PDB file of C-alpha atoms in Angstrom:
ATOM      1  CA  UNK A   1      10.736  12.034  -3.401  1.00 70.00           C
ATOM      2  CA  UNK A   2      11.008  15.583  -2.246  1.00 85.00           C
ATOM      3  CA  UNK A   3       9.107  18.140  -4.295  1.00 92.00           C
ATOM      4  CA  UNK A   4      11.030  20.505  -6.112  1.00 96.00           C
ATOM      5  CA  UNK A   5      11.445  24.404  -4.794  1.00 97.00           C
ATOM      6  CA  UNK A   6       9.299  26.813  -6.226  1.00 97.00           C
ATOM      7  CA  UNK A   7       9.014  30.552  -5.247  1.00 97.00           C
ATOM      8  CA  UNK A   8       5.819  30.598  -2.994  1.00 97.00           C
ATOM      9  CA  UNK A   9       4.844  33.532  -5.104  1.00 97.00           C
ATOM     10  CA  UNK A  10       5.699  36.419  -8.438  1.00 98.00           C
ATOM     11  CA  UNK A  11       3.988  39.225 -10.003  1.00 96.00           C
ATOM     12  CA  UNK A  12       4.395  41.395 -12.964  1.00 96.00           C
ATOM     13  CA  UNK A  13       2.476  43.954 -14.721  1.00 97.00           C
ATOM     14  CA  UNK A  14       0.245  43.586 -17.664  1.00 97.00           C
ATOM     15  CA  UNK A  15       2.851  43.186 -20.734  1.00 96.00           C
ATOM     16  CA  UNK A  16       5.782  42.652 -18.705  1.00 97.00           C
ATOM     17  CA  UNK A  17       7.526  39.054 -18.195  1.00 97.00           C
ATOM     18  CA  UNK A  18       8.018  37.258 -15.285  1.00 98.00           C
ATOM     19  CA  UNK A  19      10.024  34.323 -14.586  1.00 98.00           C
ATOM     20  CA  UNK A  20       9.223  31.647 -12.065  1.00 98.00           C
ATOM     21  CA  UNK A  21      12.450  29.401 -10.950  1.00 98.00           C
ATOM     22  CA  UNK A  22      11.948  25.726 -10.410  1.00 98.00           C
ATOM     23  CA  UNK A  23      14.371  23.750  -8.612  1.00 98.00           C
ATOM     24  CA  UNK A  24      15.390  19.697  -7.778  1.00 97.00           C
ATOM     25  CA  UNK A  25      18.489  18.141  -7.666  1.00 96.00           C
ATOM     26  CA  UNK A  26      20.104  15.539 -10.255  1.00 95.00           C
ATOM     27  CA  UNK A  27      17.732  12.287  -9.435  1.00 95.00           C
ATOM     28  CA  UNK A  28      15.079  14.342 -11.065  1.00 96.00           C
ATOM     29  CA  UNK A  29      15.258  17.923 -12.886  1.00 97.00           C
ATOM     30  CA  UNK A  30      19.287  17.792 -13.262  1.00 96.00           C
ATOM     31  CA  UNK A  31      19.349  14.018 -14.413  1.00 95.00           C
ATOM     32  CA  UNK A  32      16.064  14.296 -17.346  1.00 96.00           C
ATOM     33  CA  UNK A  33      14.779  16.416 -19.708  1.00 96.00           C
ATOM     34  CA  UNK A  34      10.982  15.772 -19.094  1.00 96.00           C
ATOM     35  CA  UNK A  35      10.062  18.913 -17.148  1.00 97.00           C
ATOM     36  CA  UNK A  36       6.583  20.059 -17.263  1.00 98.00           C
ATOM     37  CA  UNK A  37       4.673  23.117 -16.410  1.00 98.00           C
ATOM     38  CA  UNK A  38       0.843  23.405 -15.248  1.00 98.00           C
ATOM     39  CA  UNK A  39      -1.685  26.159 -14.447  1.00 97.00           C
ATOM     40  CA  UNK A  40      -4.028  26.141 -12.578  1.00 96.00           C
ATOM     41  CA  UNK A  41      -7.204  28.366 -11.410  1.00 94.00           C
ATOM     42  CA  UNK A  42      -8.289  27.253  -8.013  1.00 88.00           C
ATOM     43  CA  UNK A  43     -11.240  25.645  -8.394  1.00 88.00           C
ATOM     44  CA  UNK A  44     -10.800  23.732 -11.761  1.00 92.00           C
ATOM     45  CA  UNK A  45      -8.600  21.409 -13.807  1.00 94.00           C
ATOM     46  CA  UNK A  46      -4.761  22.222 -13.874  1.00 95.00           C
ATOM     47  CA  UNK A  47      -4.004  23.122 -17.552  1.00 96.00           C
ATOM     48  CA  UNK A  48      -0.893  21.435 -19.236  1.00 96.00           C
ATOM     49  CA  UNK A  49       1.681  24.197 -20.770  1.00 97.00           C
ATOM     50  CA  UNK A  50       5.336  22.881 -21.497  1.00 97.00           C
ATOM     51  CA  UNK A  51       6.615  19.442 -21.630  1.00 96.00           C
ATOM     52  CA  UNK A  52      10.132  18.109 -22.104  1.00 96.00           C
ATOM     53  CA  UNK A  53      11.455  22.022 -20.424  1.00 97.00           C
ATOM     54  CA  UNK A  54      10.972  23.608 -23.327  1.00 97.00           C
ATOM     55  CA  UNK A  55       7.994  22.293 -25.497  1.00 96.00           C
ATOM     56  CA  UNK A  56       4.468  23.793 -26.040  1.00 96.00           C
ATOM     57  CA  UNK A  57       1.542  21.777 -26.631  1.00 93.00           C
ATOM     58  CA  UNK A  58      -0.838  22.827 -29.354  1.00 91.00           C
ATOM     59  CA  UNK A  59      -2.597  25.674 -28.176  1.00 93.00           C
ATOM     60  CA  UNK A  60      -0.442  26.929 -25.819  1.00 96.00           C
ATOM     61  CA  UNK A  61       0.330  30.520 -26.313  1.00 96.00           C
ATOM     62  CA  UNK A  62       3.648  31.289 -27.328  1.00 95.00           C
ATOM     63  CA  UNK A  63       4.096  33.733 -24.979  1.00 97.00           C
ATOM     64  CA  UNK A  64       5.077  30.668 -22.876  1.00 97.00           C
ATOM     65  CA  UNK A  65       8.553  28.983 -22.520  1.00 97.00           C
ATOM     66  CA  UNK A  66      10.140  26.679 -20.665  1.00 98.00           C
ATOM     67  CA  UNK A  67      14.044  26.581 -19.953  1.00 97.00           C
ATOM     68  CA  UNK A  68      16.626  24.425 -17.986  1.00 98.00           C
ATOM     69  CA  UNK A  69      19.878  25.221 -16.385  1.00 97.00           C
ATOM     70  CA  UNK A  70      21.593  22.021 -14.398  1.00 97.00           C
ATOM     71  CA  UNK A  71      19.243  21.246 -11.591  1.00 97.00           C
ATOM     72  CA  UNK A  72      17.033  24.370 -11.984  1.00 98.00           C
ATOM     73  CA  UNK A  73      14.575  24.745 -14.356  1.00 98.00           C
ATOM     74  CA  UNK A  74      12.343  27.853 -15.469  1.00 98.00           C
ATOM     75  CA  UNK A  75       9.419  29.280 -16.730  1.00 98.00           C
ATOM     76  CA  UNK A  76       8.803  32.357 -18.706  1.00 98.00           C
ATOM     77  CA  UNK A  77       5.635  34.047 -19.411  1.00 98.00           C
ATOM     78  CA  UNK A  78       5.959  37.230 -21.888  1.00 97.00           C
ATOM     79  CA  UNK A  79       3.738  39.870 -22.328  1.00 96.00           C
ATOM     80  CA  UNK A  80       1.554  39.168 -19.183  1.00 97.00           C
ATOM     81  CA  UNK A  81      -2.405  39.312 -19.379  1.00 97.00           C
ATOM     82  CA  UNK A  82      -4.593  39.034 -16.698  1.00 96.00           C
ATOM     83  CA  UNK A  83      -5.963  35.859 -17.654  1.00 95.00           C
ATOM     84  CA  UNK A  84      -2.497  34.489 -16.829  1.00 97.00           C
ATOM     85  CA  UNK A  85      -2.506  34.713 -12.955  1.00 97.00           C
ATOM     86  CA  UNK A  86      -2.831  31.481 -11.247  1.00 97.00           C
ATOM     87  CA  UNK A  87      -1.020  29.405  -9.604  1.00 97.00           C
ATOM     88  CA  UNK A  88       1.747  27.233 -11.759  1.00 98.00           C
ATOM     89  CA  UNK A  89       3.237  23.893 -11.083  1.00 98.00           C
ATOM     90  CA  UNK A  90       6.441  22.652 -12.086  1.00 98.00           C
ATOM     91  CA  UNK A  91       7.079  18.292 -12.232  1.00 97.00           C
ATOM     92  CA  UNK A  92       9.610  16.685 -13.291  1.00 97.00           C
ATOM     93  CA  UNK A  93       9.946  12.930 -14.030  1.00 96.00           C
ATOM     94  CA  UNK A  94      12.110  11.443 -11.076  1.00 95.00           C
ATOM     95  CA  UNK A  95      13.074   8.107 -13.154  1.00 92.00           C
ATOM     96  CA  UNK A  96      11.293   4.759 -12.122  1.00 91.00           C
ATOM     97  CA  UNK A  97       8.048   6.020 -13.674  1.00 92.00           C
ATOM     98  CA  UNK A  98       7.819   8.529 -10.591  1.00 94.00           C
ATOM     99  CA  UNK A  99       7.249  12.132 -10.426  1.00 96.00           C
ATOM    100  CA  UNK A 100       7.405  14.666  -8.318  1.00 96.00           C
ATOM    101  CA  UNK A 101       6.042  18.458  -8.869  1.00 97.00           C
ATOM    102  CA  UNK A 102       6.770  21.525  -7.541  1.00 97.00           C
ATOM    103  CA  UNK A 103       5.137  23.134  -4.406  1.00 96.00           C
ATOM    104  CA  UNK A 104       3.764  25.712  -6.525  1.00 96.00           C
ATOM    105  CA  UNK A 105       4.075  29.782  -7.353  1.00 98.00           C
ATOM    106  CA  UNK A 106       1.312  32.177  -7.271  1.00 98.00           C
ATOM    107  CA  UNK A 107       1.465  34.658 -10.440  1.00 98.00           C
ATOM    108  CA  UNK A 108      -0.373  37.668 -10.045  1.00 97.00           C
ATOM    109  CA  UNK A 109      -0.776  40.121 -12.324  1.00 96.00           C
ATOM    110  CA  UNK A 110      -0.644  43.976 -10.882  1.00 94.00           C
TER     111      UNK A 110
ATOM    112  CA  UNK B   1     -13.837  16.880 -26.743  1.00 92.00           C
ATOM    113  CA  UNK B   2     -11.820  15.451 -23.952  1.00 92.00           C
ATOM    114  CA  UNK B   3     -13.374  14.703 -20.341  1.00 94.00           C
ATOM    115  CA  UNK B   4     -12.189  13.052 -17.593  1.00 96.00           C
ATOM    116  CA  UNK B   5     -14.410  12.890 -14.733  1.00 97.00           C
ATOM    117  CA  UNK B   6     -13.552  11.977 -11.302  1.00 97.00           C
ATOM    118  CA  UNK B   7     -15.995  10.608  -8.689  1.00 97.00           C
ATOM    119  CA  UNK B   8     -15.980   8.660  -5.289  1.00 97.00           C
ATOM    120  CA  UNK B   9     -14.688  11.190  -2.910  1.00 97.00           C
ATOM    121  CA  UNK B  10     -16.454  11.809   0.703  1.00 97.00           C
ATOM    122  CA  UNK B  11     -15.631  11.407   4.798  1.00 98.00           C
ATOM    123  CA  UNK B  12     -13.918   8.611   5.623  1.00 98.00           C
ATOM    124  CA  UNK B  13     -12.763   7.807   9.262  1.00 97.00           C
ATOM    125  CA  UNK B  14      -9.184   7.039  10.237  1.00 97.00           C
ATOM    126  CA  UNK B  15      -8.250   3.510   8.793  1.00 97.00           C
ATOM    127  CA  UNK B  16     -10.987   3.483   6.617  1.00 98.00           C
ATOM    128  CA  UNK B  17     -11.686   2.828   2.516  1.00 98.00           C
ATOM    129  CA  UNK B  18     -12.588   4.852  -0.307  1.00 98.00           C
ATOM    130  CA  UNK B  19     -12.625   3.955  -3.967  1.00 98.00           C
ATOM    131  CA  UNK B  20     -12.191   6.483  -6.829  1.00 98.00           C
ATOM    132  CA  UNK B  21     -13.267   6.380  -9.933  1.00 98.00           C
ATOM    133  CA  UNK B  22     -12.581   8.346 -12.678  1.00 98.00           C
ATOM    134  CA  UNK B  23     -14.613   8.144 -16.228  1.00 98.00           C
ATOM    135  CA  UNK B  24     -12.586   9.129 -19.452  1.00 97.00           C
ATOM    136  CA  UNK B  25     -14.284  10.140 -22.247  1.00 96.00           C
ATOM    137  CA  UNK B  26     -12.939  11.681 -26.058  1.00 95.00           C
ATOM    138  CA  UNK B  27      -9.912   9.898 -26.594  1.00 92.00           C
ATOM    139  CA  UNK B  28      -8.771   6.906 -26.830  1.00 92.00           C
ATOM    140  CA  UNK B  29      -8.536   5.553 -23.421  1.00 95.00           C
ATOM    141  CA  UNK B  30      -6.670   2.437 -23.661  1.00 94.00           C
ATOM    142  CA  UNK B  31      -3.480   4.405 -25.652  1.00 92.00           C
ATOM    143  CA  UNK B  32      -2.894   5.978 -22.359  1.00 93.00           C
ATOM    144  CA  UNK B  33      -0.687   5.638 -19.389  1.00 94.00           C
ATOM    145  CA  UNK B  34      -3.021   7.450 -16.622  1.00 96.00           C
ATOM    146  CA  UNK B  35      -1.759   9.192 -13.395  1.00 97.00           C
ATOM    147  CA  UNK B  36      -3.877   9.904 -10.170  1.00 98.00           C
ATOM    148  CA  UNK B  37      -2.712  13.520  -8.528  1.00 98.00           C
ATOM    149  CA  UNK B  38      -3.656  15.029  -5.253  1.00 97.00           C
ATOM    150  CA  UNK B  39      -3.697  18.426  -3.465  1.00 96.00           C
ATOM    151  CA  UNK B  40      -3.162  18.688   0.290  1.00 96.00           C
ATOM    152  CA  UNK B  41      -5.314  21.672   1.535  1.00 95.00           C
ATOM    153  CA  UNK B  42      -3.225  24.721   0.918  1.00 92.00           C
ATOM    154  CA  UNK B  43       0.131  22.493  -0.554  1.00 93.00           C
ATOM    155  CA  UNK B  44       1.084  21.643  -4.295  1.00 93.00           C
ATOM    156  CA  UNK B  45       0.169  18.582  -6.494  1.00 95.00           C
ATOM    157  CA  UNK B  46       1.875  15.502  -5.348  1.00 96.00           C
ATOM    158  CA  UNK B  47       2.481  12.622  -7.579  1.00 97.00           C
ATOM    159  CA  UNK B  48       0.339   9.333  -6.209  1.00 98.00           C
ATOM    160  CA  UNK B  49       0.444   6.695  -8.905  1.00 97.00           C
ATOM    161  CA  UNK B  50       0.529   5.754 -12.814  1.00 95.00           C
ATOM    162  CA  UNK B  51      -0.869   2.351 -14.137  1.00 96.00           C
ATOM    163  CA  UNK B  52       0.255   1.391 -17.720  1.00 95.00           C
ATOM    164  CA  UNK B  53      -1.807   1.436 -20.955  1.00 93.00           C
ATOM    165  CA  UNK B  54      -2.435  -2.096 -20.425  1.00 95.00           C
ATOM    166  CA  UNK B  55      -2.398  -2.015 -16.729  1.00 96.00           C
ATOM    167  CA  UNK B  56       0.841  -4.305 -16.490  1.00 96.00           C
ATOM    168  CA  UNK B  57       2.681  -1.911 -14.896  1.00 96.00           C
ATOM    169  CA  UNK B  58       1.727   0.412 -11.664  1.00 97.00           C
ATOM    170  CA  UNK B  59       3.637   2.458  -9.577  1.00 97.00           C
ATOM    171  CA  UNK B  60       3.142   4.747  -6.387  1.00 97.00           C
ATOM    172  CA  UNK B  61       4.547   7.235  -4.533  1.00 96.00           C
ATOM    173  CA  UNK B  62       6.109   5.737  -1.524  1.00 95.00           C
ATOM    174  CA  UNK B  63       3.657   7.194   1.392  1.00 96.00           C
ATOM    175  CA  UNK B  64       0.740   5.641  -0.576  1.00 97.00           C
ATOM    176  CA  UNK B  65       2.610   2.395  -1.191  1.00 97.00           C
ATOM    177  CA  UNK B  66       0.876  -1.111   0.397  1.00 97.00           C
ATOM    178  CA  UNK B  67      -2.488   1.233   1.004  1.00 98.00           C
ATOM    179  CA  UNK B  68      -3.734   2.121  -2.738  1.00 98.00           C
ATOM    180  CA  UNK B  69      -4.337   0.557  -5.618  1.00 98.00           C
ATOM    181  CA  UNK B  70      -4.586   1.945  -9.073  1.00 98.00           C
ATOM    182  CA  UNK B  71      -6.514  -0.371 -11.825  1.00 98.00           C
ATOM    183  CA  UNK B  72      -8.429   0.577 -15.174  1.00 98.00           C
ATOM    184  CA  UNK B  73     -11.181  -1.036 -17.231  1.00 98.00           C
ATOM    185  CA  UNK B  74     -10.454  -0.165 -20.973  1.00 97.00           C
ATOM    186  CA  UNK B  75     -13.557  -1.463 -21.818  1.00 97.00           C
ATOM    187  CA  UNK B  76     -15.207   1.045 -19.676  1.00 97.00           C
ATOM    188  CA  UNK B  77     -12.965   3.821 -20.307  1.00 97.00           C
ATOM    189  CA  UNK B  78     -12.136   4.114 -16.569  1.00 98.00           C
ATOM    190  CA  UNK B  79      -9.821   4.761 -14.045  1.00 98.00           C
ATOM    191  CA  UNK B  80      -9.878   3.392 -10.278  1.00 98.00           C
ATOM    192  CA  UNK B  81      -7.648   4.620  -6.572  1.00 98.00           C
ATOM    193  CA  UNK B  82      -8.937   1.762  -4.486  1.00 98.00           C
ATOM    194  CA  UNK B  83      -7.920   3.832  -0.993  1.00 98.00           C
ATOM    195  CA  UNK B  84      -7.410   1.716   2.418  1.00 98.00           C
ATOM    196  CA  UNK B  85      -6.132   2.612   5.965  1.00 98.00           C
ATOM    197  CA  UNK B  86      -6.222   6.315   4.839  1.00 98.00           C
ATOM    198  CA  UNK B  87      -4.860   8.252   7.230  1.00 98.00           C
ATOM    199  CA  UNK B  88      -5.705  11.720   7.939  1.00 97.00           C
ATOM    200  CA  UNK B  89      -2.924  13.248   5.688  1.00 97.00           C
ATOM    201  CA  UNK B  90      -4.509  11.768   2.899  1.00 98.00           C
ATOM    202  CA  UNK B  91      -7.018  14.363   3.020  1.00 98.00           C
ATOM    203  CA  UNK B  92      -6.686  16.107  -0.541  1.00 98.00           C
ATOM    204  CA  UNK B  93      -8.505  16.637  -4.046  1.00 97.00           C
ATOM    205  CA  UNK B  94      -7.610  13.910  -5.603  1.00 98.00           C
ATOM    206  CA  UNK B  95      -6.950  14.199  -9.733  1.00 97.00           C
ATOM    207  CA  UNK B  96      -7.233  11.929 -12.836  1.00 97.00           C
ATOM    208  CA  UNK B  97      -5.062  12.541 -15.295  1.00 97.00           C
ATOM    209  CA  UNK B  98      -3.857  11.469 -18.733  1.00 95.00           C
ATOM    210  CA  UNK B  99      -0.262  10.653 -20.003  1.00 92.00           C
ATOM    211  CA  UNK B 100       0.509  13.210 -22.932  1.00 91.00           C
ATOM    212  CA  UNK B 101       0.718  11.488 -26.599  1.00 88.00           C
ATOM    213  CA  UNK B 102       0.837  13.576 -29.654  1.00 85.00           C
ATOM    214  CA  UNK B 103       0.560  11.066 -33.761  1.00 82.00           C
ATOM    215  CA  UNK B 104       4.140  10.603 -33.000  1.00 84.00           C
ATOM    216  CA  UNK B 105       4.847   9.257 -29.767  1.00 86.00           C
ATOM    217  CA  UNK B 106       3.765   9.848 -26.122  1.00 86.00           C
ATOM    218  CA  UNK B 107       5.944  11.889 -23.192  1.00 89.00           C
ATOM    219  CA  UNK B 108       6.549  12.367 -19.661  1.00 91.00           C
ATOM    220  CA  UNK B 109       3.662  14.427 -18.621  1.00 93.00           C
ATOM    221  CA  UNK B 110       0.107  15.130 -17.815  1.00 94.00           C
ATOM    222  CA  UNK B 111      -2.048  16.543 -20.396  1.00 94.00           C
ATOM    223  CA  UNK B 112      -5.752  16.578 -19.586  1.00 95.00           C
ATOM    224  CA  UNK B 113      -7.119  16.562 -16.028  1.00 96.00           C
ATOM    225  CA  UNK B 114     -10.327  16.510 -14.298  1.00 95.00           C
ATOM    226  CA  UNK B 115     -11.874  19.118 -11.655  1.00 94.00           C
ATOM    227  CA  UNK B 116     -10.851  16.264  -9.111  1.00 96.00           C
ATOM    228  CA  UNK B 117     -12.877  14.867  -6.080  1.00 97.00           C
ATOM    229  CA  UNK B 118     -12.329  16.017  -2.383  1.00 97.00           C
ATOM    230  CA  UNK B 119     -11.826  13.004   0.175  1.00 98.00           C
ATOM    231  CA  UNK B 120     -11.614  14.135   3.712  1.00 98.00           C
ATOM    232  CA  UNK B 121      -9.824  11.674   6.534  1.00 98.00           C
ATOM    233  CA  UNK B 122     -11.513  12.483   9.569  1.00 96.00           C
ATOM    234  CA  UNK B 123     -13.037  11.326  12.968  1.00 95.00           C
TER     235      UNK B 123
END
């Protein structure tokens, strides 16, 4: 149950894209397709943006998108606001009804 | 609206207990597999445990394993971490969390969370 490799951080400028990497091996991001993606803003509750790698929930900008390539999976945010820096988690379902997330990139927005 | 509201945290010594609680609110509570969450000071969100819709079912991550127990009331809407011999790297905001269901079927992640509740292991 090691947590998946995130960059520690990224940054982009306002209406650019940035992508942040998120990588396991094959017991959990390689061998499922239930990756999910949070944000969160120190200090409050982590917000839920994709689900199954590539999936919004209602609500969730589209600007948002999630992606998976073998044991590495990914995150896009397009056309960055400032409202969009935070930190963001990555988890991935690691079979046996465990998980395990990501340690976690810090977007900032220039 | 949706609210989940966790409670409980505080100092606890070395080898002491602590019991969570977390109160659910705006959904139907008992359609739910619920997760509990927690964040090291300064690390990422680490996985601690799930308990089933019908609490059947519970699993842990494996540091936590023999130490916590996760348990629910559907009748009260609530969640539960019953915490013992906590050690010092338990120290963390711990998080309630929902499973993720949409009218068609429910999915591998965490959809609404609380602001969580700080417990500190120390002497």
């Amino acid at each position: 149950q090691s947590a998946l490799t995130q960059p520690r951080s990224v940054s982009g400028s306002p209406g650019q894209s940035v992508t942040i990497s998120c990588t396991g091996t094959s017991s959990d991001v390689g061998g499922y397709n239930y990756v999910s993606w949070y944000q969160h803003h120190p200090g409050k509750a982590p917000k839920f943006m994709i689900y199954d790698v590539d999936k919004r929930p209602s609500g969730v900008p589209d600007r948002f998108s999630g992606s998976k390539s073998g044991n590495t999976a990914s995150l896009t945010v397009s056309g960055l606001q400032a409202e969009d820096e935070a930190d963001y988690y990555c988890c991935s379902y690691a079979g046996s009804y465990t998980w395990v997330f990501g340690g976690g990139t810090k977007l900032t927005v220039l | 609206e949706v609210q989940v509201v966790e409670s409980g945290g505080g100092l606890v010594q070395p080898g002491g207990s602590l019991r969570l609680s977390c109160a659910a609110s705006g959904f139907t509570f008992r359609r739910y597999w619920m997760r509990w969450v927690r964040q090291a000071p300064g690390k990422g969100l680490e996985w601690v445990a799930n308990i089933k819709q019908d609490g059947s079912e519970k699993y842990y991550v494996d540091s936590v394993k023999g130490r916590f127990t996760i348990s629910r009331d559907n009748a009260k809407n609530s969640l539960y971490l019953q915490m013992d011999n906590l050690r010092a790297d338990d120290t963390a905001v711990y998080y309630c969390a929902t499973g993720y269901c949409d009218s068609n079927d429910c999915y591998y992640a965490f959809e609404h969370w609380g602001q969580g509740t700080l417990v500190t292991v120390s002497s």
